[in-house]
PDB file of C-alpha atoms (C1' of nucleotides) in Angstrom:
ATOM      1  CA  MET N 257      11.539  -3.451   4.378  1.00 74.00           C
ATOM      2  CA  HIS N 258       9.401  -4.659   1.469  1.00 79.00           C
ATOM      3  CA  HIS N 259       7.116  -7.560   2.075  1.00 81.00           C
ATOM      4  CA  ASP N 260       5.904  -8.237  -1.407  1.00 95.00           C
ATOM      5  CA  HIS N 261       8.083  -9.278  -4.258  1.00 97.00           C
ATOM      6  CA  LEU N 262       6.762  -6.690  -6.684  1.00 98.00           C
ATOM      7  CA  SER N 263       7.676  -3.831  -4.343  1.00 98.00           C
ATOM      8  CA  ALA N 264      11.174  -5.225  -3.938  1.00 98.00           C
ATOM      9  CA  THR N 265      11.539  -5.437  -7.689  1.00 98.00           C
ATOM     10  CA  PHE N 266      10.327  -1.889  -8.314  1.00 98.00           C
ATOM     11  CA  ALA N 267      12.580  -0.608  -5.534  1.00 98.00           C
ATOM     12  CA  ALA N 268      15.566  -2.395  -7.028  1.00 98.00           C
ATOM     13  CA  LEU N 269      14.869  -0.744 -10.376  1.00 98.00           C
ATOM     14  CA  ALA N 270      14.541   2.707  -8.832  1.00 98.00           C
ATOM     15  CA  ASP N 271      18.234   3.456  -9.049  1.00 98.00           C
ATOM     16  CA  PRO N 272      20.187   4.350 -12.181  1.00 98.00           C
ATOM     17  CA  THR N 273      23.338   2.564 -11.022  1.00 98.00           C
ATOM     18  CA  ARG N 274      21.427  -0.660 -10.537  1.00 98.00           C
ATOM     19  CA  ARG N 275      19.674  -0.304 -13.879  1.00 98.00           C
ATOM     20  CA  ALA N 276      23.051   0.226 -15.540  1.00 98.00           C
ATOM     21  CA  MET N 277      24.289  -2.936 -13.893  1.00 98.00           C
ATOM     22  CA  LEU N 278      21.329  -4.815 -15.307  1.00 98.00           C
ATOM     23  CA  ALA N 279      22.037  -3.309 -18.726  1.00 98.00           C
ATOM     24  CA  ARG N 280      25.585  -4.589 -18.506  1.00 98.00           C
ATOM     25  CA  LEU N 281      24.356  -8.026 -17.476  1.00 98.00           C
ATOM     26  CA  SER N 282      21.948  -8.085 -20.391  1.00 97.00           C
ATOM     27  CA  GLN N 283      25.073  -8.340 -22.562  1.00 96.00           C
ATOM     28  CA  GLY N 284      26.195 -11.441 -20.699  1.00 96.00           C
ATOM     29  CA  GLU N 285      27.723 -12.632 -17.457  1.00 97.00           C
ATOM     30  CA  ALA N 286      30.036 -10.323 -15.558  1.00 98.00           C
ATOM     31  CA  ASN N 287      32.056 -10.411 -12.352  1.00 98.00           C
ATOM     32  CA  VAL N 288      31.522  -7.908  -9.589  1.00 98.00           C
ATOM     33  CA  SER N 289      34.575  -5.914 -10.628  1.00 98.00           C
ATOM     34  CA  ASP N 290      33.384  -5.851 -14.233  1.00 98.00           C
ATOM     35  CA  LEU N 291      30.086  -4.456 -13.043  1.00 98.00           C
ATOM     36  CA  ALA N 292      31.857  -1.971 -10.821  1.00 98.00           C
ATOM     37  CA  LYS N 293      34.322  -0.650 -13.393  1.00 98.00           C
ATOM     38  CA  PRO N 294      32.083   2.049 -14.957  1.00 98.00           C
ATOM     39  CA  PHE N 295      31.285   3.455 -11.502  1.00 98.00           C
ATOM     40  CA  LEU N 296      34.566   3.350  -9.617  1.00 97.00           C
ATOM     41  CA  LYS N 297      35.132   7.051 -10.235  1.00 97.00           C
ATOM     42  CA  GLU N 298      31.826   7.840  -8.570  1.00 97.00           C
ATOM     43  CA  MET N 299      31.604   5.239  -5.837  1.00 98.00           C
ATOM     44  CA  SER N 300      33.504   2.518  -4.039  1.00 98.00           C
ATOM     45  CA  LEU N 301      33.450  -1.232  -4.551  1.00 98.00           C
ATOM     46  CA  PRO N 302      31.488  -1.928  -1.352  1.00 98.00           C
ATOM     47  CA  ALA N 303      28.808   0.394  -2.675  1.00 98.00           C
ATOM     48  CA  ILE N 304      28.569  -1.832  -5.739  1.00 98.00           C
ATOM     49  CA  THR N 305      28.407  -4.925  -3.561  1.00 98.00           C
ATOM     50  CA  LYS N 306      25.435  -3.361  -1.801  1.00 98.00           C
ATOM     51  CA  HIS N 307      23.642  -2.471  -5.013  1.00 98.00           C
ATOM     52  CA  LEU N 308      24.235  -5.991  -6.213  1.00 98.00           C
ATOM     53  CA  LYS N 309      22.732  -7.359  -3.030  1.00 98.00           C
ATOM     54  CA  VAL N 310      19.582  -5.339  -3.645  1.00 98.00           C
ATOM     55  CA  LEU N 311      19.348  -6.812  -7.131  1.00 98.00           C
ATOM     56  CA  GLU N 312      19.937 -10.299  -5.787  1.00 98.00           C
ATOM     57  CA  LYS N 313      17.273  -9.971  -3.108  1.00 98.00           C
ATOM     58  CA  ALA N 314      14.828  -8.873  -5.780  1.00 98.00           C
ATOM     59  CA  GLY N 315      15.807 -12.005  -7.703  1.00 98.00           C
ATOM     60  CA  LEU N 316      17.005  -9.992 -10.680  1.00 98.00           C
ATOM     61  CA  VAL N 317      20.577 -11.202 -10.465  1.00 98.00           C
ATOM     62  CA  THR N 318      22.035 -14.601  -9.661  1.00 97.00           C
ATOM     63  CA  LYS N 319      25.561 -14.694  -8.359  1.00 97.00           C
ATOM     64  CA  THR N 320      27.637 -17.848  -8.586  1.00 97.00           C
ATOM     65  CA  LYS N 321      31.136 -18.749  -7.527  1.00 96.00           C
ATOM     66  CA  GLU N 322      34.202 -19.352  -9.618  1.00 96.00           C
ATOM     67  CA  ALA N 323      37.518 -19.233  -7.777  1.00 95.00           C
ATOM     68  CA  GLN N 324      37.789 -15.738  -6.346  1.00 96.00           C
ATOM     69  CA  TRP N 325      35.350 -14.359  -8.892  1.00 98.00           C
ATOM     70  CA  ARG N 326      31.580 -14.045  -8.589  1.00 98.00           C
ATOM     71  CA  PRO N 327      30.064 -14.326 -12.029  1.00 98.00           C
ATOM     72  CA  CYS N 328      26.668 -12.646 -12.067  1.00 98.00           C
ATOM     73  CA  LYS N 329      23.862 -13.253 -14.458  1.00 97.00           C
ATOM     74  CA  LEU N 330      20.627 -11.496 -15.167  1.00 97.00           C
ATOM     75  CA  ASN N 331      17.412 -13.239 -14.226  1.00 96.00           C
ATOM     76  CA  GLY N 332      14.439 -11.748 -16.006  1.00 96.00           C
ATOM     77  CA  ALA N 333      11.710 -13.598 -14.123  1.00 96.00           C
ATOM     78  CA  PRO N 334      10.809 -10.758 -11.720  1.00 97.00           C
ATOM     79  CA  LEU N 335      10.453  -8.439 -14.699  1.00 97.00           C
ATOM     80  CA  LYS N 336       7.680 -10.678 -15.952  1.00 96.00           C
ATOM     81  CA  ASP N 337       5.697  -9.758 -12.848  1.00 97.00           C
ATOM     82  CA  VAL N 338       6.345  -6.091 -13.490  1.00 98.00           C
ATOM     83  CA  SER N 339       5.232  -6.529 -17.083  1.00 97.00           C
ATOM     84  CA  ASP N 340       2.045  -8.269 -15.988  1.00 97.00           C
ATOM     85  CA  TRP N 341       1.302  -5.445 -13.554  1.00 98.00           C
ATOM     86  CA  MET N 342       1.928  -2.902 -16.292  1.00 97.00           C
ATOM     87  CA  ASP N 343      -0.501  -4.635 -18.617  1.00 95.00           C
ATOM     88  CA  HIS N 344      -3.424  -3.375 -16.542  1.00 96.00           C
ATOM     89  CA  TYR N 345      -2.333   0.179 -17.228  1.00 96.00           C
ATOM     90  CA  ARG N 346      -1.266  -0.100 -20.832  1.00 94.00           C
ATOM     91  CA  ILE N 347      -4.546   1.458 -21.932  1.00 92.00           C
ATOM     92  CA  PHE N 348      -3.586   4.628 -20.103  1.00 93.00           C
ATOM     93  CA  TRP N 349      -0.792   5.461 -22.479  1.00 89.00           C
ATOM     94  CA  GLU N 350      -1.257   3.279 -25.514  1.00 81.00           C
ATOM     95  CA  GLU N 351      -4.810   3.943 -26.578  1.00 63.00           C
ATOM     96  CA  SER N 352      -5.941   7.202 -28.061  1.00 57.00           C
ATOM     97  CA  PHE N 353      -7.268   9.609 -25.490  1.00 59.00           C
ATOM     98  CA  ASP N 354     -10.698   9.435 -27.108  1.00 56.00           C
ATOM     99  CA  ARG N 355     -10.983   5.740 -26.474  1.00 59.00           C
ATOM    100  CA  LEU N 356      -9.556   6.177 -22.984  1.00 59.00           C
ATOM    101  CA  GLY N 357     -12.344   8.665 -22.320  1.00 61.00           C
ATOM    102  CA  GLU N 358     -14.897   6.150 -23.525  1.00 63.00           C
ATOM    103  CA  TYR N 359     -13.429   3.453 -21.331  1.00 61.00           C
ATOM    104  CA  LEU N 360     -13.449   5.657 -18.272  1.00 59.00           C
ATOM    105  CA  LYS N 361     -17.058   6.623 -18.909  1.00 62.00           C
ATOM    106  CA  THR N 362     -18.156   2.980 -18.921  1.00 66.00           C
ATOM    107  CA  VAL N 363     -16.353   2.018 -15.730  1.00 64.00           C
ATOM    108  CA  THR N 364     -17.540   5.066 -13.814  1.00 59.00           C
ATOM    109  CA  ALA N 365     -21.053   4.260 -15.002  1.00 54.00           C
ATOM    110  CA  GLN N 366     -20.706   0.789 -13.466  1.00 54.00           C
ATOM    111  CA  GLU N 367     -19.417   2.440 -10.316  1.00 50.00           C
ATOM    112  CA  LYS N 368     -22.488   4.665 -10.035  1.00 46.00           C
ATOM    113  CA  SER N 369     -24.875   1.780 -10.726  1.00 46.00           C
ATOM    114  CA  LYS N 370     -23.382  -0.009  -7.732  1.00 41.00           C
ATOM    115  CA  GLY N 371     -24.757   2.859  -5.656  1.00 34.00           C
ATOM    116  CA  LYS N 372     -21.512   4.489  -4.688  1.00 38.00           C
ATOM    117  CA  ASN N 373     -22.123   8.188  -4.617  1.00 38.00           C
ATOM    118  CA  HIS N 374     -19.460   9.709  -2.437  1.00 36.00           C
ATOM    119  CA  GLY N 375     -17.067  12.105  -4.044  1.00 33.00           C
ATOM    120  CA  ARG N 376     -20.118  13.887  -5.372  1.00 36.00           C
ATOM    121  CA  LYS N 377     -19.263  14.400  -8.995  1.00 33.00           C
ATOM    122  CA  LYS N 378     -22.065  16.940  -9.639  1.00 32.00           C
ATOM    123  CA  LYS N 379     -20.228  19.359 -11.885  1.00 32.00           C
ATOM    124  CA  ASN N 380     -22.653  22.207 -11.163  1.00 30.00           C
ATOM    125  CA  LYS N 381     -20.776  24.773 -13.298  1.00 26.00           C
TER     126      LYS N 381
ATOM    127  CA  MET R  69      16.544  12.339  -3.987  1.00 74.00           C
ATOM    128  CA  HIS R  70      15.963  10.998  -7.472  1.00 80.00           C
ATOM    129  CA  HIS R  71      17.349  12.976 -10.347  1.00 82.00           C
ATOM    130  CA  ASP R  72      15.978  11.035 -13.258  1.00 95.00           C
ATOM    131  CA  HIS R  73      12.343  10.618 -14.028  1.00 97.00           C
ATOM    132  CA  LEU R  74      12.496   6.857 -14.463  1.00 98.00           C
ATOM    133  CA  SER R  75      13.910   6.350 -10.978  1.00 98.00           C
ATOM    134  CA  ALA R  76      11.185   8.520  -9.492  1.00 98.00           C
ATOM    135  CA  THR R  77       8.565   6.466 -11.309  1.00 98.00           C
ATOM    136  CA  PHE R  78       9.972   3.125 -10.197  1.00 98.00           C
ATOM    137  CA  ALA R  79      10.279   4.402  -6.628  1.00 98.00           C
ATOM    138  CA  ALA R  80       6.667   5.566  -6.675  1.00 98.00           C
ATOM    139  CA  LEU R  81       5.578   2.107  -7.795  1.00 98.00           C
ATOM    140  CA  ALA R  82       7.629   0.371  -5.113  1.00 98.00           C
ATOM    141  CA  ASP R  83       4.868   0.576  -2.529  1.00 98.00           C
ATOM    142  CA  PRO R  84       1.713  -1.534  -2.389  1.00 98.00           C
ATOM    143  CA  THR R  85      -0.415   1.295  -0.969  1.00 98.00           C
ATOM    144  CA  ARG R  86       0.530   3.550  -3.850  1.00 98.00           C
ATOM    145  CA  ARG R  87      -0.069   0.814  -6.394  1.00 98.00           C
ATOM    146  CA  ALA R  88      -3.486   0.208  -4.869  1.00 98.00           C
ATOM    147  CA  MET R  89      -4.230   3.906  -5.211  1.00 98.00           C
ATOM    148  CA  LEU R  90      -3.309   3.729  -8.874  1.00 98.00           C
ATOM    149  CA  ALA R  91      -5.541   0.680  -9.263  1.00 98.00           C
ATOM    150  CA  ARG R  92      -8.384   2.647  -7.773  1.00 98.00           C
ATOM    151  CA  LEU R  93      -7.692   5.563 -10.098  1.00 98.00           C
ATOM    152  CA  SER R  94      -7.663   3.237 -13.077  1.00 97.00           C
ATOM    153  CA  GLN R  95     -11.397   2.861 -12.424  1.00 96.00           C
ATOM    154  CA  GLY R  96     -11.915   6.597 -12.705  1.00 96.00           C
ATOM    155  CA  GLU R  97     -11.378   9.843 -10.851  1.00 97.00           C
ATOM    156  CA  ALA R  98     -11.396   9.831  -7.067  1.00 98.00           C
ATOM    157  CA  ASN R  99     -11.000  12.342  -4.259  1.00 98.00           C
ATOM    158  CA  VAL R 100      -8.319  12.016  -1.637  1.00 98.00           C
ATOM    159  CA  SER R 101     -10.760  10.610   0.901  1.00 98.00           C
ATOM    160  CA  ASP R 102     -12.027   8.082  -1.641  1.00 98.00           C
ATOM    161  CA  LEU R 103      -8.465   6.954  -2.187  1.00 98.00           C
ATOM    162  CA  ALA R 104      -7.845   6.884   1.549  1.00 98.00           C
ATOM    163  CA  LYS R 105     -10.920   4.907   2.527  1.00 98.00           C
ATOM    164  CA  PRO R 106      -9.519   1.381   2.020  1.00 98.00           C
ATOM    165  CA  PHE R 107      -6.494   2.227   4.165  1.00 98.00           C
ATOM    166  CA  LEU R 108      -7.853   4.253   7.038  1.00 97.00           C
ATOM    167  CA  LYS R 109      -7.716   1.231   9.337  1.00 97.00           C
ATOM    168  CA  GLU R 110      -4.020   0.863   8.663  1.00 97.00           C
ATOM    169  CA  MET R 111      -2.866   4.436   8.324  1.00 98.00           C
ATOM    170  CA  SER R 112      -3.893   8.041   8.759  1.00 98.00           C
ATOM    171  CA  LEU R 113      -5.105  10.534   6.186  1.00 98.00           C
ATOM    172  CA  PRO R 114      -1.872  12.546   6.191  1.00 98.00           C
ATOM    173  CA  ALA R 115      -0.044   9.348   5.298  1.00 98.00           C
ATOM    174  CA  ILE R 116      -2.268   9.081   2.236  1.00 98.00           C
ATOM    175  CA  THR R 117      -1.593  12.712   1.358  1.00 98.00           C
ATOM    176  CA  LYS R 118       2.096  11.895   1.413  1.00 98.00           C
ATOM    177  CA  HIS R 119       1.745   8.833  -0.776  1.00 98.00           C
ATOM    178  CA  LEU R 120      -0.296  10.895  -3.175  1.00 98.00           C
ATOM    179  CA  LYS R 121       2.431  13.500  -3.298  1.00 98.00           C
ATOM    180  CA  VAL R 122       4.950  10.841  -4.303  1.00 98.00           C
ATOM    181  CA  LEU R 123       2.653   9.753  -7.116  1.00 98.00           C
ATOM    182  CA  GLU R 124       2.155  13.353  -8.206  1.00 98.00           C
ATOM    183  CA  LYS R 125       5.880  14.099  -8.250  1.00 98.00           C
ATOM    184  CA  ALA R 126       6.382  11.048 -10.425  1.00 98.00           C
ATOM    185  CA  GLY R 127       3.715  12.449 -12.727  1.00 98.00           C
ATOM    186  CA  LEU R 128       1.502   9.407 -12.291  1.00 98.00           C
ATOM    187  CA  VAL R 129      -1.371  11.331 -10.755  1.00 98.00           C
ATOM    188  CA  THR R 130      -2.832  14.724 -11.523  1.00 97.00           C
ATOM    189  CA  LYS R 131      -4.722  16.445  -8.769  1.00 97.00           C
ATOM    190  CA  THR R 132      -7.216  19.177  -9.557  1.00 97.00           C
ATOM    191  CA  LYS R 133      -9.444  21.349  -7.437  1.00 97.00           C
ATOM    192  CA  GLU R 134     -13.175  21.278  -6.993  1.00 96.00           C
ATOM    193  CA  ALA R 135     -14.559  23.074  -3.955  1.00 95.00           C
ATOM    194  CA  GLN R 136     -13.026  21.404  -0.929  1.00 97.00           C
ATOM    195  CA  TRP R 137     -12.372  18.203  -2.876  1.00 98.00           C
ATOM    196  CA  ARG R 138      -9.266  17.259  -4.807  1.00 98.00           C
ATOM    197  CA  PRO R 139     -10.272  15.008  -7.687  1.00 98.00           C
ATOM    198  CA  CYS R 140      -7.308  12.900  -8.738  1.00 98.00           C
ATOM    199  CA  LYS R 141      -6.799  11.223 -12.035  1.00 97.00           C
ATOM    200  CA  LEU R 142      -4.325   8.675 -13.288  1.00 97.00           C
ATOM    201  CA  ASN R 143      -1.748   9.781 -15.823  1.00 96.00           C
ATOM    202  CA  GLY R 144      -0.193   6.846 -17.624  1.00 96.00           C
ATOM    203  CA  ALA R 145       2.535   8.730 -19.452  1.00 96.00           C
ATOM    204  CA  PRO R 146       5.366   7.849 -17.049  1.00 97.00           C
ATOM    205  CA  LEU R 147       4.414   4.196 -17.370  1.00 97.00           C
ATOM    206  CA  LYS R 148       5.190   4.422 -21.055  1.00 96.00           C
ATOM    207  CA  ASP R 149       8.811   5.141 -20.127  1.00 97.00           C
ATOM    208  CA  VAL R 150       8.817   2.145 -17.821  1.00 98.00           C
ATOM    209  CA  SER R 151       7.381   0.014 -20.586  1.00 97.00           C
ATOM    210  CA  ASP R 152      10.032   1.205 -23.029  1.00 97.00           C
ATOM    211  CA  TRP R 153      12.752   0.395 -20.522  1.00 98.00           C
ATOM    212  CA  MET R 154      11.250  -3.042 -19.974  1.00 97.00           C
ATOM    213  CA  ASP R 155      11.260  -3.772 -23.696  1.00 95.00           C
ATOM    214  CA  HIS R 156      15.033  -4.167 -23.639  1.00 95.00           C
ATOM    215  CA  TYR R 157      14.682  -7.003 -21.171  1.00 96.00           C
ATOM    216  CA  ARG R 158      11.615  -8.729 -22.550  1.00 94.00           C
ATOM    217  CA  ILE R 159      13.810 -11.390 -24.131  1.00 92.00           C
ATOM    218  CA  PHE R 160      14.966 -12.418 -20.668  1.00 93.00           C
ATOM    219  CA  TRP R 161      11.621 -13.782 -19.664  1.00 89.00           C
ATOM    220  CA  GLU R 162       9.596 -14.133 -22.848  1.00 80.00           C
ATOM    221  CA  GLU R 163      11.788 -16.224 -25.104  1.00 63.00           C
ATOM    222  CA  SER R 164      12.537 -19.849 -24.519  1.00 57.00           C
ATOM    223  CA  PHE R 165      15.689 -20.378 -22.563  1.00 59.00           C
ATOM    224  CA  ASP R 166      17.289 -22.103 -25.534  1.00 56.00           C
ATOM    225  CA  ARG R 167      16.955 -19.036 -27.690  1.00 59.00           C
ATOM    226  CA  LEU R 168      18.078 -16.858 -24.802  1.00 60.00           C
ATOM    227  CA  GLY R 169      21.201 -18.976 -24.610  1.00 62.00           C
ATOM    228  CA  GLU R 170      21.791 -18.464 -28.317  1.00 63.00           C
ATOM    229  CA  TYR R 171      21.317 -14.733 -28.005  1.00 62.00           C
ATOM    230  CA  LEU R 172      23.726 -14.494 -25.114  1.00 60.00           C
ATOM    231  CA  LYS R 173      26.332 -16.466 -27.021  1.00 63.00           C
ATOM    232  CA  THR R 174      26.244 -14.021 -29.925  1.00 66.00           C
ATOM    233  CA  VAL R 175      26.537 -10.894 -27.814  1.00 64.00           C
ATOM    234  CA  THR R 176      29.370 -12.267 -25.712  1.00 60.00           C
ATOM    235  CA  ALA R 177      31.123 -13.252 -28.948  1.00 56.00           C
ATOM    236  CA  GLN R 178      30.885  -9.637 -30.090  1.00 55.00           C
ATOM    237  CA  GLU R 179      32.215  -8.597 -26.699  1.00 51.00           C
ATOM    238  CA  LYS R 180      35.286 -10.823 -27.073  1.00 46.00           C
ATOM    239  CA  SER R 181      35.992  -9.677 -30.619  1.00 47.00           C
ATOM    240  CA  LYS R 182      36.195  -6.126 -29.312  1.00 42.00           C
ATOM    241  CA  GLY R 183      39.221  -7.267 -27.349  1.00 35.00           C
ATOM    242  CA  LYS R 184      37.721  -7.142 -23.882  1.00 38.00           C
ATOM    243  CA  ASN R 185      39.174  -9.990 -21.910  1.00 38.00           C
ATOM    244  CA  HIS R 186      38.705  -9.161 -18.265  1.00 36.00           C
ATOM    245  CA  GLY R 187      36.584 -11.474 -16.224  1.00 32.00           C
ATOM    246  CA  ARG R 188      38.746 -14.287 -17.614  1.00 35.00           C
ATOM    247  CA  LYS R 189      36.177 -16.857 -18.577  1.00 33.00           C
ATOM    248  CA  LYS R 190      38.686 -19.730 -18.905  1.00 31.00           C
ATOM    249  CA  LYS R 191      36.654 -22.545 -17.424  1.00 31.00           C
ATOM    250  CA  ASN R 192      39.718 -24.630 -16.585  1.00 30.00           C
ATOM    251  CA  LYS R 193      37.784 -27.392 -14.843  1.00 26.00           C
TER     252      LYS R 193
ATOM    253  C1'  DC I 244     -21.179  33.921  10.582  1.00 84.07           C
ATOM    254  C1'  DC I 245     -20.865  29.129  12.143  1.00 84.07           C
ATOM    255  C1'  DG I 246     -20.165  24.417  11.975  1.00 84.07           C
ATOM    256  C1'  DA I 247     -18.945  20.584   9.295  1.00 84.07           C
ATOM    257  C1'  DT I 248     -16.181  18.416   5.766  1.00 84.07           C
ATOM    258  C1'  DA I 249     -11.857  17.836   2.909  1.00 84.07           C
ATOM    259  C1'  DA I 250      -7.363  18.073   2.810  1.00 84.07           C
ATOM    260  C1'  DT I 251      -2.785  19.848   3.879  1.00 84.07           C
ATOM    261  C1'  DT I 252       0.954  21.354   6.839  1.00 84.07           C
ATOM    262  C1'  DA I 253       4.011  21.170  10.821  1.00 84.07           C
ATOM    263  C1'  DA I 254       6.797  18.893  13.833  1.00 84.07           C
ATOM    264  C1'  DC I 255       8.459  14.887  15.268  1.00 84.07           C
ATOM    265  C1'  DT I 256      10.227   9.885  15.159  1.00 84.07           C
ATOM    266  C1'  DA I 257      11.968   5.286  13.714  1.00 84.07           C
ATOM    267  C1'  DA I 258      13.637   2.629  10.106  1.00 84.07           C
ATOM    268  C1'  DT I 259      15.802   2.287   5.675  1.00 84.07           C
ATOM    269  C1'  DT I 260      18.990   3.687   2.041  1.00 84.07           C
ATOM    270  C1'  DG I 261      23.184   4.761  -0.035  1.00 84.07           C
ATOM    271  C1'  DG I 262      27.373   5.916   0.693  1.00 84.07           C
ATOM    272  C1'  DT I 263      32.129   5.921   3.180  1.00 84.07           C
ATOM    273  C1'  DT I 264      36.808   3.793   5.047  1.00 84.07           C
ATOM    274  C1'  DA I 265      39.163   0.066   7.181  1.00 84.07           C
ATOM    275  C1'  DA I 266      39.474  -4.675   8.050  1.00 84.07           C
ATOM    276  C1'  DT I 267      38.645  -9.373   6.638  1.00 84.07           C
ATOM    277  C1'  DT I 268      37.996 -13.558   3.914  1.00 84.07           C
ATOM    278  C1'  DA I 269      39.200 -16.495   0.307  1.00 84.07           C
ATOM    279  C1'  DA I 270      41.428 -18.199  -3.668  1.00 84.07           C
ATOM    280  C1'  DC I 271      45.163 -18.218  -6.819  1.00 84.07           C
ATOM    281  C1'  DC I 272      50.104 -18.287  -8.057  1.00 84.07           C
ATOM    282  C1'  DA I 273      55.136 -18.164  -7.842  1.00 84.07           C
TER     283       DA I 273
ATOM    284  C1'  DT G  65      54.564 -19.478   2.598  1.00 84.07           C
ATOM    285  C1'  DG G  66      53.659 -15.018   1.191  1.00 84.07           C
ATOM    286  C1'  DG G  67      51.845 -11.703  -2.023  1.00 84.07           C
ATOM    287  C1'  DT G  68      48.141 -10.357  -5.009  1.00 84.07           C
ATOM    288  C1'  DT G  69      43.530 -10.113  -6.605  1.00 84.07           C
ATOM    289  C1'  DA G  70      38.402 -10.376  -5.823  1.00 84.07           C
ATOM    290  C1'  DA G  71      34.951  -9.515  -3.021  1.00 84.07           C
ATOM    291  C1'  DT G  72      32.545  -9.056   1.365  1.00 84.07           C
ATOM    292  C1'  DT G  73      31.845  -7.441   6.052  1.00 84.07           C
ATOM    293  C1'  DA G  74      31.871  -4.127   9.836  1.00 84.07           C
ATOM    294  C1'  DA G  75      31.083   0.110  11.660  1.00 84.07           C
ATOM    295  C1'  DC G  76      29.705   4.346  10.893  1.00 84.07           C
ATOM    296  C1'  DC G  77      27.104   8.521   8.902  1.00 84.07           C
ATOM    297  C1'  DA G  78      23.797  11.645   6.413  1.00 84.07           C
ATOM    298  C1'  DA G  79      19.711  11.879   3.952  1.00 84.07           C
ATOM    299  C1'  DT G  80      15.331   9.991   2.832  1.00 84.07           C
ATOM    300  C1'  DT G  81      11.054   7.483   3.745  1.00 84.07           C
ATOM    301  C1'  DA G  82       6.977   6.321   5.978  1.00 84.07           C
ATOM    302  C1'  DG G  83       4.484   6.933   9.513  1.00 84.07           C
ATOM    303  C1'  DT G  84       2.399   9.575  13.667  1.00 84.07           C
ATOM    304  C1'  DT G  85      -0.592  13.446  16.165  1.00 84.07           C
ATOM    305  C1'  DA G  86      -2.041  18.095  16.392  1.00 84.07           C
ATOM    306  C1'  DA G  87      -2.952  22.278  14.179  1.00 84.07           C
ATOM    307  C1'  DT G  88      -4.322  24.808  10.107  1.00 84.07           C
ATOM    308  C1'  DT G  89      -6.501  26.110   5.729  1.00 84.07           C
ATOM    309  C1'  DA G  90     -10.300  26.393   2.780  1.00 84.07           C
ATOM    310  C1'  DT G  91     -14.854  25.721   1.089  1.00 84.07           C
ATOM    311  C1'  DC G  92     -19.610  24.663   1.442  1.00 84.07           C
ATOM    312  C1'  DG G  93     -24.302  25.005   3.379  1.00 84.07           C
ATOM    313  C1'  DG G  94     -27.729  26.597   6.638  1.00 84.07           C
TER     314       DG G  94
END
DNA sequence: CCGATAATTAACTAATTGGTTAATTAACCA
DNA sequence: TGGTTAATTAACCAATTAGTTAATTATCGG
């Protein structure tokens, strides 16, 4: 399976059911059956248990024990890692395309000055 | 497979090889073999082609055509959607836990006033 | 045209994912 | 004790993923 935490987190988020469960948990604690309720027309309870397990393994949800219930709560910590990863790419959608072009020109210039010349960007047209 | 764009994006990001390819592309355009180079000890070129296809389908990479080369460039647009999704959860890692506790108390209060009482948070101990 | 380079496609495989139904565990309550 | 509720586990299945090797396509350059 995934070996790094970030991959596990992204994978956990790559499912609309799981994201909806997180959305529900962002409103406060909920039991497994509470989390399942909106989906029981589309899928079974064990399916929800499995989704929940994915979220738990990614560290996004913490499940505790109260009698026969399992109150779940959202843990945002792994999302901090995602956010930090995203920060490196923010310039690729936030900045104006002009400034992005400038930025790219400077880094590719550095690249060339390090002597790397494969890829052969000659643009002979 | 995935039906929504956000899931496809998260899934594309849930692999360290693909994230490394994006990191490389954040430095500027690169051909397929440029992107492959760091990984050719661990995997074959067709494997890279496949990873690239996942990134393309998620809209994160745009591949063009220049002679026998395929210059690829990073497209950050889908990451904007990820960032917007993340914004709803920022409070769960950014704020102090005290204020998070406050926030949670208010939303669960709203929840209760809407008459929802399943989950039975009685805390009889 | 030929040979080399760049990349993709085809065909196959093993492991993982996302779901199912049926059975099981565990706690409460009357 | 027995019934009910909450949730998990087991066993299974189909589809997807992530990789492989071998063959193919396409373009350049002499």
